PDB file of C-alpha atoms in Angstrom:
ATOM      1  CA  MET A   1      26.203 102.785  11.802  1.00 44.00           C
ATOM      2  CA  ARG A   2      26.968  99.475  13.474  1.00 61.00           C
ATOM      3  CA  PHE A   3      25.866  99.003  17.002  1.00 67.00           C
ATOM      4  CA  SER A   4      28.831  98.311  19.283  1.00 81.00           C
ATOM      5  CA  LEU A   5      28.372  95.963  22.195  1.00 81.00           C
ATOM      6  CA  ILE A   6      31.197  97.284  24.501  1.00 81.00           C
ATOM      7  CA  PRO A   7      29.898 100.865  25.192  1.00 85.00           C
ATOM      8  CA  PHE A   8      26.481  99.287  25.821  1.00 85.00           C
ATOM      9  CA  LEU A   9      28.030  96.800  28.341  1.00 82.00           C
ATOM     10  CA  LEU A  10      30.116  99.577  30.022  1.00 85.00           C
ATOM     11  CA  LEU A  11      26.759 101.409  30.751  1.00 88.00           C
ATOM     12  CA  VAL A  12      24.481  98.344  31.477  1.00 90.00           C
ATOM     13  CA  VAL A  13      26.629  96.153  33.618  1.00 89.00           C
ATOM     14  CA  PRO A  14      27.466  98.795  36.272  1.00 90.00           C
ATOM     15  CA  LEU A  15      23.686  99.794  36.466  1.00 93.00           C
ATOM     16  CA  ALA A  16      22.736  96.113  36.932  1.00 93.00           C
ATOM     17  CA  GLU A  17      25.443  95.803  39.641  1.00 91.00           C
ATOM     18  CA  ILE A  18      24.172  98.851  41.433  1.00 92.00           C
ATOM     19  CA  ALA A  19      20.522  97.392  41.264  1.00 93.00           C
ATOM     20  CA  ALA A  20      21.666  94.031  42.419  1.00 92.00           C
ATOM     21  CA  PHE A  21      23.526  95.651  45.427  1.00 91.00           C
ATOM     22  CA  VAL A  22      20.483  97.555  46.376  1.00 92.00           C
ATOM     23  CA  VAL A  23      18.068  94.708  46.170  1.00 93.00           C
ATOM     24  CA  ILE A  24      20.222  92.119  47.764  1.00 92.00           C
ATOM     25  CA  GLY A  25      21.549  94.620  50.421  1.00 91.00           C
ATOM     26  CA  GLY A  26      17.901  95.404  51.304  1.00 92.00           C
ATOM     27  CA  GLN A  27      17.048  91.727  51.740  1.00 93.00           C
ATOM     28  CA  ILE A  28      20.086  90.490  53.676  1.00 93.00           C
ATOM     29  CA  GLY A  29      21.812  93.625  54.971  1.00 92.00           C
ATOM     30  CA  VAL A  30      24.956  95.533  54.103  1.00 90.00           C
ATOM     31  CA  TRP A  31      27.504  93.295  55.958  1.00 93.00           C
ATOM     32  CA  ALA A  32      26.138  90.151  54.571  1.00 93.00           C
ATOM     33  CA  THR A  33      26.122  91.651  51.133  1.00 91.00           C
ATOM     34  CA  LEU A  34      29.885  92.748  51.386  1.00 90.00           C
ATOM     35  CA  GLY A  35      30.630  89.318  52.877  1.00 93.00           C
ATOM     36  CA  MET A  36      29.035  87.555  49.914  1.00 91.00           C
ATOM     37  CA  VAL A  37      31.125  89.785  47.515  1.00 88.00           C
ATOM     38  CA  LEU A  38      34.396  89.001  49.345  1.00 89.00           C
ATOM     39  CA  LEU A  39      33.517  85.166  49.534  1.00 91.00           C
ATOM     40  CA  THR A  40      32.788  85.048  45.791  1.00 88.00           C
ATOM     41  CA  ALA A  41      36.141  86.692  45.074  1.00 87.00           C
ATOM     42  CA  ALA A  42      37.917  84.186  47.276  1.00 89.00           C
ATOM     43  CA  ILE A  43      36.153  81.258  45.729  1.00 88.00           C
ATOM     44  CA  GLY A  44      36.875  82.630  42.191  1.00 85.00           C
ATOM     45  CA  SER A  45      40.567  82.904  42.931  1.00 85.00           C
ATOM     46  CA  VAL A  46      40.659  79.255  44.164  1.00 89.00           C
ATOM     47  CA  LEU A  47      38.677  78.121  41.043  1.00 86.00           C
ATOM     48  CA  LEU A  48      40.922  80.105  38.794  1.00 86.00           C
ATOM     49  CA  ARG A  49      44.015  78.397  40.153  1.00 88.00           C
ATOM     50  CA  TRP A  50      42.466  74.964  40.140  1.00 88.00           C
ATOM     51  CA  GLN A  51      41.088  75.052  36.707  1.00 85.00           C
ATOM     52  CA  GLY A  52      44.055  76.998  35.392  1.00 85.00           C
ATOM     53  CA  ILE A  53      46.586  74.215  36.529  1.00 89.00           C
ATOM     54  CA  GLY A  54      44.307  71.557  35.025  1.00 87.00           C
ATOM     55  CA  LEU A  55      44.156  73.513  31.760  1.00 87.00           C
ATOM     56  CA  PHE A  56      47.911  73.915  31.618  1.00 87.00           C
ATOM     57  CA  ASN A  57      48.331  70.165  32.002  1.00 89.00           C
ATOM     58  CA  ARG A  58      45.797  69.600  29.113  1.00 88.00           C
ATOM     59  CA  ILE A  59      47.687  72.091  26.908  1.00 88.00           C
ATOM     60  CA  ASN A  60      50.940  70.247  27.698  1.00 88.00           C
ATOM     61  CA  ALA A  61      49.338  66.907  26.896  1.00 89.00           C
ATOM     62  CA  GLU A  62      48.032  68.274  23.475  1.00 86.00           C
ATOM     63  CA  MET A  63      51.496  69.620  22.679  1.00 86.00           C
ATOM     64  CA  GLN A  64      53.183  66.360  23.609  1.00 87.00           C
ATOM     65  CA  ALA A  65      50.801  64.602  21.218  1.00 86.00           C
ATOM     66  CA  ASN A  66      51.847  67.082  18.514  1.00 84.00           C
ATOM     67  CA  ARG A  67      48.250  68.515  18.231  1.00 83.00           C
ATOM     68  CA  VAL A  68      47.370  72.202  18.145  1.00 78.00           C
ATOM     69  CA  PRO A  69      45.682  73.020  21.634  1.00 81.00           C
ATOM     70  CA  GLY A  70      43.102  75.417  20.001  1.00 79.00           C
ATOM     71  CA  ARG A  71      40.176  74.346  22.216  1.00 81.00           C
ATOM     72  CA  GLU A  72      42.285  74.470  25.362  1.00 85.00           C
ATOM     73  CA  LEU A  73      43.667  77.929  24.458  1.00 84.00           C
ATOM     74  CA  VAL A  74      40.145  79.395  24.010  1.00 83.00           C
ATOM     75  CA  HIS A  75      39.099  77.597  27.373  1.00 86.00           C
ATOM     76  CA  GLY A  76      42.105  79.444  28.934  1.00 87.00           C
ATOM     77  CA  VAL A  77      41.019  82.747  27.733  1.00 87.00           C
ATOM     78  CA  MET A  78      37.523  82.025  29.051  1.00 89.00           C
ATOM     79  CA  ILE A  79      38.883  80.904  32.373  1.00 89.00           C
ATOM     80  CA  LEU A  80      40.970  84.101  32.517  1.00 88.00           C
ATOM     81  CA  VAL A  81      37.969  86.172  31.788  1.00 89.00           C
ATOM     82  CA  ALA A  82      35.927  84.198  34.495  1.00 90.00           C
ATOM     83  CA  GLY A  83      38.685  84.989  37.010  1.00 87.00           C
ATOM     84  CA  VAL A  84      38.514  88.691  36.246  1.00 87.00           C
ATOM     85  CA  LEU A  85      34.807  88.783  36.419  1.00 89.00           C
ATOM     86  CA  LEU A  86      34.786  86.988  39.759  1.00 86.00           C
ATOM     87  CA  LEU A  87      37.509  89.378  41.270  1.00 85.00           C
ATOM     88  CA  THR A  88      35.354  92.251  40.091  1.00 86.00           C
ATOM     89  CA  PRO A  89      32.981  93.123  42.891  1.00 86.00           C
ATOM     90  CA  GLY A  90      29.376  92.659  41.995  1.00 88.00           C
ATOM     91  CA  PHE A  91      26.689  89.874  41.621  1.00 91.00           C
ATOM     92  CA  VAL A  92      26.179  90.154  37.910  1.00 91.00           C
ATOM     93  CA  THR A  93      29.874  89.833  37.168  1.00 91.00           C
ATOM     94  CA  ASP A  94      30.126  86.960  39.712  1.00 91.00           C
ATOM     95  CA  THR A  95      27.329  85.086  38.028  1.00 91.00           C
ATOM     96  CA  LEU A  96      28.877  85.424  34.649  1.00 90.00           C
ATOM     97  CA  GLY A  97      32.298  84.434  36.052  1.00 90.00           C
ATOM     98  CA  PHE A  98      30.935  81.287  37.719  1.00 90.00           C
ATOM     99  CA  LEU A  99      29.057  80.345  34.465  1.00 91.00           C
ATOM    100  CA  LEU A 100      32.385  80.546  32.491  1.00 89.00           C
ATOM    101  CA  PHE A 101      33.897  78.065  35.017  1.00 87.00           C
ATOM    102  CA  VAL A 102      31.492  75.417  33.854  1.00 89.00           C
ATOM    103  CA  PRO A 103      33.103  73.267  31.163  1.00 87.00           C
ATOM    104  CA  ALA A 104      29.993  72.461  29.248  1.00 90.00           C
ATOM    105  CA  LEU A 105      29.308  76.150  28.797  1.00 90.00           C
ATOM    106  CA  ARG A 106      32.812  76.740  27.720  1.00 87.00           C
ATOM    107  CA  ASP A 107      32.485  73.936  25.136  1.00 88.00           C
ATOM    108  CA  ALA A 108      29.193  75.529  23.804  1.00 89.00           C
ATOM    109  CA  VAL A 109      31.099  78.813  23.454  1.00 84.00           C
ATOM    110  CA  TRP A 110      33.805  77.053  21.743  1.00 82.00           C
ATOM    111  CA  ARG A 111      31.510  75.433  19.276  1.00 86.00           C
ATOM    112  CA  LEU A 112      30.137  78.882  18.389  1.00 84.00           C
ATOM    113  CA  VAL A 113      33.486  80.507  17.952  1.00 79.00           C
ATOM    114  CA  ARG A 114      35.735  77.625  16.605  1.00 79.00           C
ATOM    115  CA  ASN A 115      35.193  78.375  13.002  1.00 81.00           C
ATOM    116  CA  ARG A 116      36.095  82.110  13.446  1.00 79.00           C
ATOM    117  CA  ILE A 117      39.426  81.404  15.198  1.00 72.00           C
ATOM    118  CA  VAL A 118      42.581  80.707  13.349  1.00 73.00           C
ATOM    119  CA  VAL A 119      45.479  79.206  15.415  1.00 63.00           C
ATOM    120  CA  THR A 120      48.808  79.570  13.835  1.00 70.00           C
ATOM    121  CA  THR A 121      51.755  77.481  14.853  1.00 64.00           C
ATOM    122  CA  MET A 122      55.447  77.675  14.384  1.00 65.00           C
ATOM    123  CA  SER A 123      57.518  74.650  13.846  1.00 57.00           C
ATOM    124  CA  ALA A 124      60.624  74.124  15.963  1.00 53.00           C
ATOM    125  CA  ARG A 125      61.966  71.662  13.409  1.00 51.00           C
ATOM    126  CA  GLY A 126      63.469  74.249  11.165  1.00 47.00           C
ATOM    127  CA  SER A 127      64.883  76.329  13.883  1.00 48.00           C
ATOM    128  CA  GLY A 128      67.881  73.948  14.465  1.00 49.00           C
ATOM    129  CA  ARG A 129      71.177  75.636  13.487  1.00 51.00           C
ATOM    130  CA  GLY A 130      73.079  72.741  11.974  1.00 50.00           C
ATOM    131  CA  PRO A 131      75.931  73.063   9.451  1.00 52.00           C
ATOM    132  CA  GLY A 132      74.782  74.962   6.358  1.00 51.00           C
ATOM    133  CA  SER A 133      71.692  76.359   7.934  1.00 54.00           C
ATOM    134  CA  PRO A 134      71.229  80.145   7.621  1.00 57.00           C
ATOM    135  CA  ARG A 135      71.994  82.161  10.750  1.00 56.00           C
ATOM    136  CA  PRO A 136      69.721  84.820  11.985  1.00 61.00           C
ATOM    137  CA  ASP A 137      70.842  88.341  11.126  1.00 66.00           C
ATOM    138  CA  ASP A 138      71.319  89.571  14.696  1.00 71.00           C
ATOM    139  CA  GLY A 139      74.625  91.316  14.343  1.00 73.00           C
ATOM    140  CA  VAL A 140      76.610  88.671  16.174  1.00 77.00           C
ATOM    141  CA  VAL A 141      79.584  87.043  14.532  1.00 76.00           C
ATOM    142  CA  ASP A 142      80.488  83.581  15.906  1.00 76.00           C
ATOM    143  CA  LEU A 143      84.053  82.650  15.507  1.00 78.00           C
ATOM    144  CA  ASP A 144      85.582  79.250  15.880  1.00 80.00           C
ATOM    145  CA  ALA A 145      88.934  78.663  17.845  1.00 79.00           C
ATOM    146  CA  ASP A 146      90.956  78.662  14.571  1.00 80.00           C
ATOM    147  CA  GLU A 147      89.430  81.845  13.248  1.00 78.00           C
ATOM    148  CA  PHE A 148      91.037  84.320  15.810  1.00 75.00           C
ATOM    149  CA  GLU A 149      94.227  85.020  17.623  1.00 78.00           C
ATOM    150  CA  ARG A 150      94.991  86.859  20.879  1.00 76.00           C
ATOM    151  CA  HIS A 151      97.663  89.442  20.870  1.00 78.00           C
ATOM    152  CA  PRO A 152      98.251  91.065  24.307  1.00 78.00           C
ATOM    153  CA  ASP A 153      98.181  94.812  24.400  1.00 79.00           C
ATOM    154  CA  HIS A 154     100.097  96.056  27.474  1.00 79.00           C
ATOM    155  CA  SER A 155      98.775  99.658  26.880  1.00 81.00           C
ATOM    156  CA  SER A 156      95.172  98.444  27.474  1.00 76.00           C
ATOM    157  CA  PRO A 157      93.621  99.255  30.822  1.00 77.00           C
ATOM    158  CA  TRP A 158      92.322  95.721  30.831  1.00 74.00           C
ATOM    159  CA  SER A 159      95.793  94.111  30.359  1.00 70.00           C
ATOM    160  CA  GLY A 160      96.241  93.677  34.058  1.00 67.00           C
ATOM    161  CA  ASP A 161      99.301  96.034  34.278  1.00 55.00           C
ATOM    162  CA  GLN A 162      98.647  97.926  37.474  1.00 54.00           C
ATOM    163  CA  ASP A 163     101.625 100.355  36.852  1.00 54.00           C
ATOM    164  CA  ARG A 164      99.952 101.943  33.916  1.00 51.00           C
ATOM    165  CA  LEU A 165      96.882 102.814  35.860  1.00 51.00           C
ATOM    166  CA  SER A 166      98.903 104.438  38.708  1.00 55.00           C
ATOM    167  CA  GLY A 167     100.562 106.756  36.049  1.00 54.00           C
ATOM    168  CA  LYS A 168     103.929 104.974  35.975  1.00 54.00           C
ATOM    169  CA  ASP A 169     105.580 103.821  32.742  1.00 51.00           C
ATOM    170  CA  ARG A 170     105.905  99.987  32.616  1.00 50.00           C
ATOM    171  CA  ASP A 171     109.463 100.005  31.322  1.00 53.00           C
ATOM    172  CA  ASN A 172     110.695 103.061  33.061  1.00 52.00           C
ATOM    173  CA  HIS A 173     109.860 103.181  36.903  1.00 50.00           C
ATOM    174  CA  ASP A 174     110.401 106.539  38.331  1.00 49.00           C
TER     175      ASP A 174
END
């Protein structure tokens, strides 16, 4: 049976966090420990915003150059994971989160996983609906102006005839 990493991490990470809280709290005190946890969460949210905006700009630049932003997308996932780790209270998760904000470390992870990731793109060139191009089967029928006629129906409640709504006959006013 194959060893799964996730159940192992779900057990080991909280135990490591508890041990770190006990050791650090014993050295610097409870309030300083809680202050450090809050400070790392605040720093993490600022870093997430700062690096996220820069990453968004790099993805846009890659797409403007008609290149697939595979590396940038993987970096985006790692930055997202780093933000979640930093917002999770604890020193072990904060350490891992801060390490994922280091671009050199993200590049090392990218080199390890790049051959295992397949980025699929969709071309926008074939989606134009010019004359003769097939229309999507969405149940909508588009008619041109010469393909339909309007015939007013005075018995319709939407015809604007207020007498019918009040119960009076249009031609025979009581």
